[in-house]
Short mmCIF file of C-alpha atoms and ligand atoms in Angstrom, two decimals:
data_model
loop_
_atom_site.label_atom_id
_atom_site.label_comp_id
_atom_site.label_asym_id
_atom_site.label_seq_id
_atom_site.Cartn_x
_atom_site.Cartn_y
_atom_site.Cartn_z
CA UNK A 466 90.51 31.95 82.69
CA UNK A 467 93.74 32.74 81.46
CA UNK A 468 93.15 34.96 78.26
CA UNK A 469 96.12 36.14 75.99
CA UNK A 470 95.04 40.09 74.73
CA UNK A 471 96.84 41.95 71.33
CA UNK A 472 96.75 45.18 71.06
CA UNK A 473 97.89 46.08 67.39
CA UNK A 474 99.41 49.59 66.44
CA UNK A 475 96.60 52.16 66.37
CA UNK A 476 95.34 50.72 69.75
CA UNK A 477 98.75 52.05 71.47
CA UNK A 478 99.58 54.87 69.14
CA UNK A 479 99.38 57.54 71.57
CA UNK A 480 100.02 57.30 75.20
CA UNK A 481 96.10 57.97 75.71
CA UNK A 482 95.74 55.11 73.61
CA UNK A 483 97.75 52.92 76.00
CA UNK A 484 96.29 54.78 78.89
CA UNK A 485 92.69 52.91 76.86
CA UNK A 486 94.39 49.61 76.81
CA UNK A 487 95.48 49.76 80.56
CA UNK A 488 92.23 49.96 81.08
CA UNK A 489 90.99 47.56 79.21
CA UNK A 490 93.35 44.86 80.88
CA UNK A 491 92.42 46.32 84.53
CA UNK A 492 88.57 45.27 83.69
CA UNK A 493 90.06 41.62 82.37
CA UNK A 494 91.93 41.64 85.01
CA UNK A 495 89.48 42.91 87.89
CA UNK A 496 87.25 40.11 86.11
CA UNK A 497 89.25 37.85 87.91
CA UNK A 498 90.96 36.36 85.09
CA UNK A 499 95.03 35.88 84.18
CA UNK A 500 96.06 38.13 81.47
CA UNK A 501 99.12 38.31 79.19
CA UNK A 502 99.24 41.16 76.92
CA UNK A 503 101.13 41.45 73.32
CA UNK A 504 102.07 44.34 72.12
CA UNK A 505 102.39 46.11 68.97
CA UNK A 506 104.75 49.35 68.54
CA UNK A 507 102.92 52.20 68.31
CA UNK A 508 101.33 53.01 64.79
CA UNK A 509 103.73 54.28 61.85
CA UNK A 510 106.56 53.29 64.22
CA UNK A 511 107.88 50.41 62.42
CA UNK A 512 107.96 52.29 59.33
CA UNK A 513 109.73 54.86 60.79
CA UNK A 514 112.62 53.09 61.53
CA UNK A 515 112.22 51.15 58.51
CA UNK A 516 112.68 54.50 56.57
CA UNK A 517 115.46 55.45 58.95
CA UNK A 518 117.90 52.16 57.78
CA UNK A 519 117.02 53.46 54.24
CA UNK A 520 118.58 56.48 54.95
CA UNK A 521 122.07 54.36 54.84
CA UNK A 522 121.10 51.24 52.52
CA UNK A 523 118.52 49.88 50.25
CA UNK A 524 119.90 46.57 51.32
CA UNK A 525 120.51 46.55 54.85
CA UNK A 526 121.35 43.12 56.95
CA UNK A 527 118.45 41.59 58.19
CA UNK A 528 119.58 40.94 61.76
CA UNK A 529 120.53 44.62 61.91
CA UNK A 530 116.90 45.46 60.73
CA UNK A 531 115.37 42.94 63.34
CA UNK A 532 117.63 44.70 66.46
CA UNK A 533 115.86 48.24 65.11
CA UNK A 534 112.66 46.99 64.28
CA UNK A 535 112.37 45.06 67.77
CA UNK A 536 112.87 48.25 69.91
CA UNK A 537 108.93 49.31 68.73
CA UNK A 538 107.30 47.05 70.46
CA UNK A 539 109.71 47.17 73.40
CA UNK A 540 108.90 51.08 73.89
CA UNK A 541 104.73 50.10 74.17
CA UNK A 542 105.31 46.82 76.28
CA UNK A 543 107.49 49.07 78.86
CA UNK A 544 105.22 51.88 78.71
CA UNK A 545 102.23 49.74 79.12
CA UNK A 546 103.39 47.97 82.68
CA UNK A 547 104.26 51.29 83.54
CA UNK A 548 101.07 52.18 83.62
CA UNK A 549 99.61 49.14 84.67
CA UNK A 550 101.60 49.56 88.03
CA UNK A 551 100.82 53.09 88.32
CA UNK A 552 97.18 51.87 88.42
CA UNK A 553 98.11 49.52 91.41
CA UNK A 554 97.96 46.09 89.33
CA UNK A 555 101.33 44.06 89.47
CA UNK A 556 102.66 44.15 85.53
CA UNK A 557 106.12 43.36 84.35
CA UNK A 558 106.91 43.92 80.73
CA UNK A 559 109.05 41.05 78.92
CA UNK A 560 110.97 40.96 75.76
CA UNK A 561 110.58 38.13 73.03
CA UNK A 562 113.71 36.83 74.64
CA UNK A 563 112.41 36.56 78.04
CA UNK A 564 109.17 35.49 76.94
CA UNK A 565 111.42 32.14 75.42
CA UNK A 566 110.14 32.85 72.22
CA UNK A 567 112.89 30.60 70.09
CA UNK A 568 112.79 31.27 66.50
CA UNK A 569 114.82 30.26 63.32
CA UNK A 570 117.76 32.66 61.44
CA UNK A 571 115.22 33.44 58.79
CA UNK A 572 115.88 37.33 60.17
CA UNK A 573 112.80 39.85 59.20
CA UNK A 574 110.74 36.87 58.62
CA UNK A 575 111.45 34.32 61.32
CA UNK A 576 109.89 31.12 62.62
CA UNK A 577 108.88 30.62 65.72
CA UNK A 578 110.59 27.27 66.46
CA UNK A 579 109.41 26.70 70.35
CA UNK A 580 108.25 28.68 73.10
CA UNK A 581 109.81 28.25 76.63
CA UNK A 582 106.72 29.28 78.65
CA UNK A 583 108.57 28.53 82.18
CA UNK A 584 108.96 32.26 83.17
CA UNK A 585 105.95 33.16 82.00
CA UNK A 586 104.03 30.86 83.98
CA UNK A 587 106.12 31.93 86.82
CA UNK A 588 105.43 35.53 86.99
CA UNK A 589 101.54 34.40 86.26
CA UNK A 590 101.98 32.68 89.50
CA UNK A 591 103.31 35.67 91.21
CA UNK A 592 100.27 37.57 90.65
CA UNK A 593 102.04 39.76 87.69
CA UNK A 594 99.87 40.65 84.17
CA UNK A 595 102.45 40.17 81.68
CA UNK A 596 103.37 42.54 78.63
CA UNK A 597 105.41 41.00 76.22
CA UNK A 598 106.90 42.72 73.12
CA UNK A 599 105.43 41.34 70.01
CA UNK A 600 106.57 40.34 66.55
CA UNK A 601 109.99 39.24 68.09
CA UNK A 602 112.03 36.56 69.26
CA UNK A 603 115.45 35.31 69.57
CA UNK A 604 117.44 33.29 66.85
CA UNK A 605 118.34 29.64 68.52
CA UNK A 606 122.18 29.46 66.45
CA UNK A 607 122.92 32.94 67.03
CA UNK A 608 120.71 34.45 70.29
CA UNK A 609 120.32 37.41 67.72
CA UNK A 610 117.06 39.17 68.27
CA UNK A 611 115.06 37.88 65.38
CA UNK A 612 111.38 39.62 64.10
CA UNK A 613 108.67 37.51 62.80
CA UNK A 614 107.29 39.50 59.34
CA UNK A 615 105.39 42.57 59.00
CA UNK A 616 102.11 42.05 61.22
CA UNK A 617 104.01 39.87 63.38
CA UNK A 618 102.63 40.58 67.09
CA UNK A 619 99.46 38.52 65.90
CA UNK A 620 101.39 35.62 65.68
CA UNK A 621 103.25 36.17 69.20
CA UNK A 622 100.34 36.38 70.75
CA UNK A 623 98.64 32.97 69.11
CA UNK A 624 102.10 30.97 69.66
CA UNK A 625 101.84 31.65 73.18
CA UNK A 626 98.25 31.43 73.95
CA UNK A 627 99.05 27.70 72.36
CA UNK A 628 101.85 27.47 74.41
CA UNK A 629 100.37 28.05 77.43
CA UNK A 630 97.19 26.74 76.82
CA UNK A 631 95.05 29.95 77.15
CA UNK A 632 91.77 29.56 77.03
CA UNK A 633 90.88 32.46 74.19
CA UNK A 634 93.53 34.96 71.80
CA UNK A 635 92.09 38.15 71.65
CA UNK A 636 93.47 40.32 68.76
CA UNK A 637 92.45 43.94 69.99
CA UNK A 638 92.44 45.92 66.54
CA UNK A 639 90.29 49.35 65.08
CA UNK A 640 87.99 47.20 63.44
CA UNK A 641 85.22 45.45 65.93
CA UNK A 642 85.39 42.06 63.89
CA UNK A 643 86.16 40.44 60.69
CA UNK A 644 83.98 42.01 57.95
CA UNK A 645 83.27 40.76 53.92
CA UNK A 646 86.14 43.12 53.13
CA UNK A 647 87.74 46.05 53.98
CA UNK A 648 85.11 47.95 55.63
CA UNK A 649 87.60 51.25 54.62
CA UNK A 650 87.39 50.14 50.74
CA UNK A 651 83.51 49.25 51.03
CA UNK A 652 81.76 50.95 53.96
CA UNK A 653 78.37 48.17 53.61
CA UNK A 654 80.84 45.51 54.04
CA UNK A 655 79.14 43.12 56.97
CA UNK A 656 80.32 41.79 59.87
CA UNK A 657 81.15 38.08 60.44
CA UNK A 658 79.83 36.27 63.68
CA UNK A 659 82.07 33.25 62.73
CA UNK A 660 84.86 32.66 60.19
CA UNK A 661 86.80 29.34 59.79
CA UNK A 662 90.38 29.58 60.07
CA UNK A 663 90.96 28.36 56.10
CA UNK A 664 88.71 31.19 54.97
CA UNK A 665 90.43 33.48 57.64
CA UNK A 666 93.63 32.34 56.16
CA UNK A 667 92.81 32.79 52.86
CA UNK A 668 91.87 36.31 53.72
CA UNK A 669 94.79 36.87 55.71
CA UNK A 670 97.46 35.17 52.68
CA UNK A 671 95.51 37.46 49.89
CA UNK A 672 95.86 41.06 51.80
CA UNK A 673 93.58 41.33 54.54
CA UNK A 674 95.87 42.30 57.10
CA UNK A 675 93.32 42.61 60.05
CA UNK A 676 94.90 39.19 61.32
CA UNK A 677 98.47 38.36 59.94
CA UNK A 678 98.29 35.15 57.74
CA UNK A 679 100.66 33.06 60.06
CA UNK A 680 98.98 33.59 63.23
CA UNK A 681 95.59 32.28 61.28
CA UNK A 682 97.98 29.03 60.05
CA UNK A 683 99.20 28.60 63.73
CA UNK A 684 95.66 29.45 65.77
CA UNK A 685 94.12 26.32 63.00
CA UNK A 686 97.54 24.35 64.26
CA UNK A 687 96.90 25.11 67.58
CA UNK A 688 93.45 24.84 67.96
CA UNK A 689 93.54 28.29 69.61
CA UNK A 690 90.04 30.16 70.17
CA UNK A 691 90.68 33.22 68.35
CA UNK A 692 89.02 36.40 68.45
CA UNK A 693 88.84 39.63 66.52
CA UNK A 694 87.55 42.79 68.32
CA UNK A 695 88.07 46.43 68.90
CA UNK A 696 89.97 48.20 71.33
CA UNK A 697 88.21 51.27 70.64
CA UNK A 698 84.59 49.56 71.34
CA UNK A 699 85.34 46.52 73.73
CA UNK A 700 82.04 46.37 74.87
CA UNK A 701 81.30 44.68 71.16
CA UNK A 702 81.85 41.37 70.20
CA UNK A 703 83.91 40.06 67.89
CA UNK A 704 84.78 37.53 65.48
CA UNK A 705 84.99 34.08 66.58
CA UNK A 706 87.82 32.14 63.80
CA UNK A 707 87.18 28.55 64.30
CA UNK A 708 86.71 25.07 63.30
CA UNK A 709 84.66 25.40 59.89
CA UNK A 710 82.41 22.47 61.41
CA UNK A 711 81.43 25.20 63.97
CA UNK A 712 79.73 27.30 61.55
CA UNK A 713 76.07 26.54 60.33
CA UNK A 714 75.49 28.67 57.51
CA UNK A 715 78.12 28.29 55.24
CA UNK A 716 78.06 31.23 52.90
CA UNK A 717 79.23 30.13 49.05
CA UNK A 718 81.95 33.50 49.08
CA UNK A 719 82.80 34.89 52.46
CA UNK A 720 84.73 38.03 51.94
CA UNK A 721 86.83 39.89 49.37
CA UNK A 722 90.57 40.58 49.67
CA UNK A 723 92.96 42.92 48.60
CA UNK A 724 96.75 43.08 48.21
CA UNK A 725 98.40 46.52 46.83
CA UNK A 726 101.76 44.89 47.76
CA UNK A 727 102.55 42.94 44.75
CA UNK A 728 104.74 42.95 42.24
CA UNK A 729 104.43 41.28 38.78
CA UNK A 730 108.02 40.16 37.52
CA UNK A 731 107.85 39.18 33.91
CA UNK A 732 110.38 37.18 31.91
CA UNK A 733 110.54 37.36 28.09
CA UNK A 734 111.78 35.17 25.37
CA UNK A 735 113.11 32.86 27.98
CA UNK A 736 115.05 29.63 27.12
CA UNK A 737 112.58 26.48 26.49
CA UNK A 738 114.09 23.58 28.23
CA UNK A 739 114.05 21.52 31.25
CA UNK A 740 115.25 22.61 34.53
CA UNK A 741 114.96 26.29 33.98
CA UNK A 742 112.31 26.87 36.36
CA UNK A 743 113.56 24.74 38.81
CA UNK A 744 116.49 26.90 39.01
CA UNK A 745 114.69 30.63 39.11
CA UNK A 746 112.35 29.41 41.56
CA UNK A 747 114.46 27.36 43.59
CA UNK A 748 116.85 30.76 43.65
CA UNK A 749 114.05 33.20 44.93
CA UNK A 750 113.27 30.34 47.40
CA UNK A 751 116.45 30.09 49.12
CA UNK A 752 116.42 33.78 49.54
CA UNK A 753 112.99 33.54 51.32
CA UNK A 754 110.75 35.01 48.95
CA UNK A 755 106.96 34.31 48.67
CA UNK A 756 106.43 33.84 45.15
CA UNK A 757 102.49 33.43 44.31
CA UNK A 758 101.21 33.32 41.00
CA UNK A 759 103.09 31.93 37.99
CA UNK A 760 101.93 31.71 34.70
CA UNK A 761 104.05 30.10 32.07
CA UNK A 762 103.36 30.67 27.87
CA UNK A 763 103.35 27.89 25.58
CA UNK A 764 106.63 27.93 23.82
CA UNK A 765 107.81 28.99 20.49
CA UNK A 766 111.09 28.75 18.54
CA UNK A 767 112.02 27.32 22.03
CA UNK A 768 111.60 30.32 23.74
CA UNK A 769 108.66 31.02 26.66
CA UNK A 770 107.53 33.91 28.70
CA UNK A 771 107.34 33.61 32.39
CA UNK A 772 105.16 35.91 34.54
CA UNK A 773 104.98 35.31 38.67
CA UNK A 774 103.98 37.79 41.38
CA UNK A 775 105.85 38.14 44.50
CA UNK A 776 105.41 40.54 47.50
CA UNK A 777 107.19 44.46 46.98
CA UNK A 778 108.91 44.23 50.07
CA UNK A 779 110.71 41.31 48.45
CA UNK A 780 111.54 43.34 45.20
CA UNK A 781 114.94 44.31 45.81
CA UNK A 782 116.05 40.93 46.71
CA UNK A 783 114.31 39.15 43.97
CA UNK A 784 116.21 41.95 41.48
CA UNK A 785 119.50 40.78 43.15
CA UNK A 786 118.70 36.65 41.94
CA UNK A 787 117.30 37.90 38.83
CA UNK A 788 120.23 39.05 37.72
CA UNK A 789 122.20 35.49 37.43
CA UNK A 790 118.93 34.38 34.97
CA UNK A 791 119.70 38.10 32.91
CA UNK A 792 121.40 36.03 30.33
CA UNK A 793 118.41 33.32 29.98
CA UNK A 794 115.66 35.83 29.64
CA UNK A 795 115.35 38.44 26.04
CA UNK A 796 114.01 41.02 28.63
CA UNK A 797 112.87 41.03 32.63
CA UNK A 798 110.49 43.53 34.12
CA UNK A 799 108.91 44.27 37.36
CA UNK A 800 105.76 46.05 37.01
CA UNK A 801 104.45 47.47 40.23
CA UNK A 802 101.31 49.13 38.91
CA UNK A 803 99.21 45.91 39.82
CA UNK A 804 97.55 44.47 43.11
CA UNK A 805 95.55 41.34 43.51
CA UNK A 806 91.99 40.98 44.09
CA UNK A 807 90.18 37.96 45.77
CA UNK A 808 87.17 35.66 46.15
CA UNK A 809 87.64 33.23 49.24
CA UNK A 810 84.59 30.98 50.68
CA UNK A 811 84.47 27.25 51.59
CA UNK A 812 81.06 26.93 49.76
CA UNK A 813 83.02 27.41 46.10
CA UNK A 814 84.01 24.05 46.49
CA UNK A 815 80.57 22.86 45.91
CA UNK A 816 79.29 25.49 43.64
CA UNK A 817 79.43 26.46 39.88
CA UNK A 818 79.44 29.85 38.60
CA UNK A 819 81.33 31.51 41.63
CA UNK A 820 84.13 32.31 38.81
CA UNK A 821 82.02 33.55 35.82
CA UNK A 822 80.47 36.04 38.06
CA UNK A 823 83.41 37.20 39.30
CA UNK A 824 84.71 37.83 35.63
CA UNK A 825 81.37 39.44 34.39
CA UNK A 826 81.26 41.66 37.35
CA UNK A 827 84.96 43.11 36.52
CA UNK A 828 83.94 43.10 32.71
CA UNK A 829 81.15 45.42 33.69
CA UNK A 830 83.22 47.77 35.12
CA UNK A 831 86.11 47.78 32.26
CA UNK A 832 88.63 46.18 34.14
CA UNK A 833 91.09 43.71 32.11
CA UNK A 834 91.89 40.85 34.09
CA UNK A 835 95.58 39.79 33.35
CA UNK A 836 96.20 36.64 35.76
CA UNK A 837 93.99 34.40 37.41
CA UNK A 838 94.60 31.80 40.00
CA UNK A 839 92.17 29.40 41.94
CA UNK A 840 92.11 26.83 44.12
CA UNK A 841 89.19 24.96 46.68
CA UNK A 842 88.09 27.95 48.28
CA UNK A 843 89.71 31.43 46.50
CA UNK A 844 89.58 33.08 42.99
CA UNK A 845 92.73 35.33 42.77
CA UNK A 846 93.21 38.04 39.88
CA UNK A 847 95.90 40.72 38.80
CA UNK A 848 94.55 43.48 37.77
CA UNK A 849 95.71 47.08 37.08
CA UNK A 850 96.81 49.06 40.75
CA UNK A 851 94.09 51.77 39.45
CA UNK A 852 91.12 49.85 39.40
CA UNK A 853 92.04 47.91 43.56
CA UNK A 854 88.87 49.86 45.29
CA UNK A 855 86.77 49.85 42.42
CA UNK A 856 86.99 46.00 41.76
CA UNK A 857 86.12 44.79 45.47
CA UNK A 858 83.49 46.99 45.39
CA UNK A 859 81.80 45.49 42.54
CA UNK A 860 82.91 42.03 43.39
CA UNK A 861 81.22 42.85 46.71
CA UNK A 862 77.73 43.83 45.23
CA UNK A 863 77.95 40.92 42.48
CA UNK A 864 78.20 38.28 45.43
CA UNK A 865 75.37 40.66 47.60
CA UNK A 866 78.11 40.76 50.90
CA UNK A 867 75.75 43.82 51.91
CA UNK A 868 72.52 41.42 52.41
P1 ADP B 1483 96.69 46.44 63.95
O1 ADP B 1483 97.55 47.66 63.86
O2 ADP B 1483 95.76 46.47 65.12
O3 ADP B 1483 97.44 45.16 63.84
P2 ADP B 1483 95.94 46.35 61.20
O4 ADP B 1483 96.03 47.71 60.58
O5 ADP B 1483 97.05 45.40 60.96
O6 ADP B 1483 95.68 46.52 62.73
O7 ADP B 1483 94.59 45.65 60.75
C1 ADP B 1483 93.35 46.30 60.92
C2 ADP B 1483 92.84 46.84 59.60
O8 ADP B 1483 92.59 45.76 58.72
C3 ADP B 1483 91.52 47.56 59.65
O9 ADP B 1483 91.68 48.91 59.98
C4 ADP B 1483 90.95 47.36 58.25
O10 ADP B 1483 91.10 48.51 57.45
C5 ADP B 1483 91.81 46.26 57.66
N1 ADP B 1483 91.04 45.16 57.06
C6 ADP B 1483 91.33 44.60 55.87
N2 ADP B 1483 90.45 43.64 55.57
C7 ADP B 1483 89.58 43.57 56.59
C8 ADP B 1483 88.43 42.77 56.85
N3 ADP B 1483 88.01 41.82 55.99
N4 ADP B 1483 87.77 42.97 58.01
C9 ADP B 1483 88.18 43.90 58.88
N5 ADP B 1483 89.25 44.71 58.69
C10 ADP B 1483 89.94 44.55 57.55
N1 LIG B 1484 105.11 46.53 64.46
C1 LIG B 1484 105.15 45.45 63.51
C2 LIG B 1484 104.58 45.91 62.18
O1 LIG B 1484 104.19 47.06 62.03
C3 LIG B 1484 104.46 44.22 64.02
C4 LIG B 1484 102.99 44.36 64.32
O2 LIG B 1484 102.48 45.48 64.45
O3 LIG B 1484 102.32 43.34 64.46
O4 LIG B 1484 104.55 45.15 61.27
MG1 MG B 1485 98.16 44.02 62.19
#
């Protein structure tokens, strides 16, 4: 078989920890079966150098930020075949670039646009295990090194386990599996045998970061057989993501998400008329930023207020467009004191009540709920940044995840 392997941050954040991983691959390998490994940079890295370029600039150029941020995972994917070779296996280490991963100019948050897989497959031939860099490509216009969002190696190694046709994407994490929700928030939060890759997605999109929401999108896309496990016990199994027609027992609400990283923009007393949010939105969207939940007044005296949630690493951006709408707004604020919490399953859509329960069960605790959103298969709420652990945990016992 050939399997593509990811080993995320905390599974190479020490050099005993890639020693682990080495060793991991060598059993794969020994196995008898082709192996390309993605790599993460080692754990707190990225942030390190993150904090580093803040040092000079709040707003620093994004193709600047991708040639820092790419040297992470270029440290671990060296280090890695080093070891590999040291162990007498035949490894060569490979950049996003050599890898031909192709992306778009959309720098810190690229798209992956193609995937050249030609010396890939070629050093497969040779008898080499391959370790490429995650979360990184190369921009087609400008053959700028280009990264792919926070979380980012996931979707490396998906895109080329589609590319190439690999029989199973193993995302190697601390966590043996996907559980209901954050087994750190809510230690009797259960372990899935099977998730499908909306629910998955869902999950990923609303906070849970155990699989980065555009690797989920692209394994669905893809059809790729994708796997959560543990690096730390790979004797376990994982989770399996796949087809929701795979899955027997379809659970009403699957799991419970959280996202710390939002930011609640609010516009006051903003003109009433046509066209207005066309143009805010249209703004934040050229500038790449993922705005979720809106929530528009009813008018009066022809004014409206205007309240939508967008990711805090997008703040300072979305301050920057803000500023041509200053004049059309009485007052804007960013409140940061908020996260989102969320219901996701594929058996809402046939279900009453999944939304009332969710609201008593917050109500029981004291906890004002200020937006709401749903759709199919998720219930999404704002609520106050002090009250994040405490709601999933009684969202989690009002839906019984622990049974
Ligand atoms: P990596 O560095 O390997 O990419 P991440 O830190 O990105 O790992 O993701 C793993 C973490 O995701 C776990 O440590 C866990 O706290 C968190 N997590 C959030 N939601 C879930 C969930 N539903 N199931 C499992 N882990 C989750
Ligand atoms: N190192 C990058 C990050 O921390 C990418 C990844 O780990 O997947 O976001
Ligand atoms: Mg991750």
């Amino acid at each position: 078989m050939l399997k593509v392997l990811k080993f995320g941050g905390t599974s190479v954040g020490t050099l005993d920890r890639i020693q682990n991983v080495a060793n991991i691959i060598k059993k794969i390998k020994d196995e008898g079966h082709d192996v390309i490994a993605v790599v993460s940079a080692m754990s707190g890295e990225t942030n390190k150098l993150i904090e580093y370029a803040e040092y000079y600039s709040k707003t620093p150029k994004a193709d600047e930020i991708d040639m820092l941020l790419s040297s992470g995972e270029r440290v671990t994917s060296a280090l890695l075949s080093i070891a590999l070779n040291e162990m007498g296996y035949k490894a060569t280490s490979m950049s996003g670039r050599q890898a031909g991963i192709m992306t778009d100019n959309a720098h810190t948050k690229a798209r992956i646009e193609s995937i050249d897989t030609t010396e890939m497959k070629k050093a497969i031939k040779d008898g080499n295990i391959i370790i490429v860099a995650g979360f990184q490509g190369v921009a087609l216009d400008t053959l700028r090194v280009s990264t792919l969002g926070r979380g980012g190696s996931d979707l490396t190694a998906v895109a080329i386990a589609g590319a190439i046709e690999a029989d199973v994407c193993e995302i190697y994490t601390d966590v043996d599996g996907i559980y209901t929700t954050d087994p750190r928030i809510e230690p009797k939060a259960k372990k899935l045998d099977k998730i499908s890759y909306d629910e998955m997605l869902e999950l990923a999109s609303l906070g849970a970061k155990v699989l980065q929401n555009r690797s989920v999108e692209m394994a669905k896309k893809l059809n790729v057989n994708l796997v959560s496990r543990s690096s730390f016990t790979p004797e376990v199994e994982g989770t399996l993501i796949t087809k929701e027609e795979n899955i027997m027992e379809k659970p009403i609400v699957s799991g419970i998400a959280l996202d710390k990283n939002q930011v609640r923009v609010g516009m006051y007393g903003v003109t009433d008329k046509p066209g207005i949010a066309a143009s805010i939105f249209t703004s934040l969207a050229d500038e790449n930023i993922n705005v979720d939940m809106i929530v528009q007044t009813v008018g009066v005296d022809g004014k409206t207020d205007l309240d939508f949630t967008i990711p805090t690493t997008d703040l300072q951006i979305c301050k920057k467009v803000m500023e041509k709408f200053k004049t059309q707004a009485e007052n804007i604020d960013y409140n940061e004191a908020i996260c989102k919490v969320s219901i996701v399953g594929v058996g809402m859509k046939s279900h009453t009540g999944v939304a009332s329960k969710a609201f008593t069960a917050l109500a029981s605790e004291n906890i004002n709920i200020r937006i709401i959103s749903t759709s199919e298969i998720k219930i999404s709420m704002i609520i106050d940044l002090k009250y994040a652990e405490l709601a999933v945990r009684a969202l989690h016992d009002a839906y019984a995840l622990d049974k």
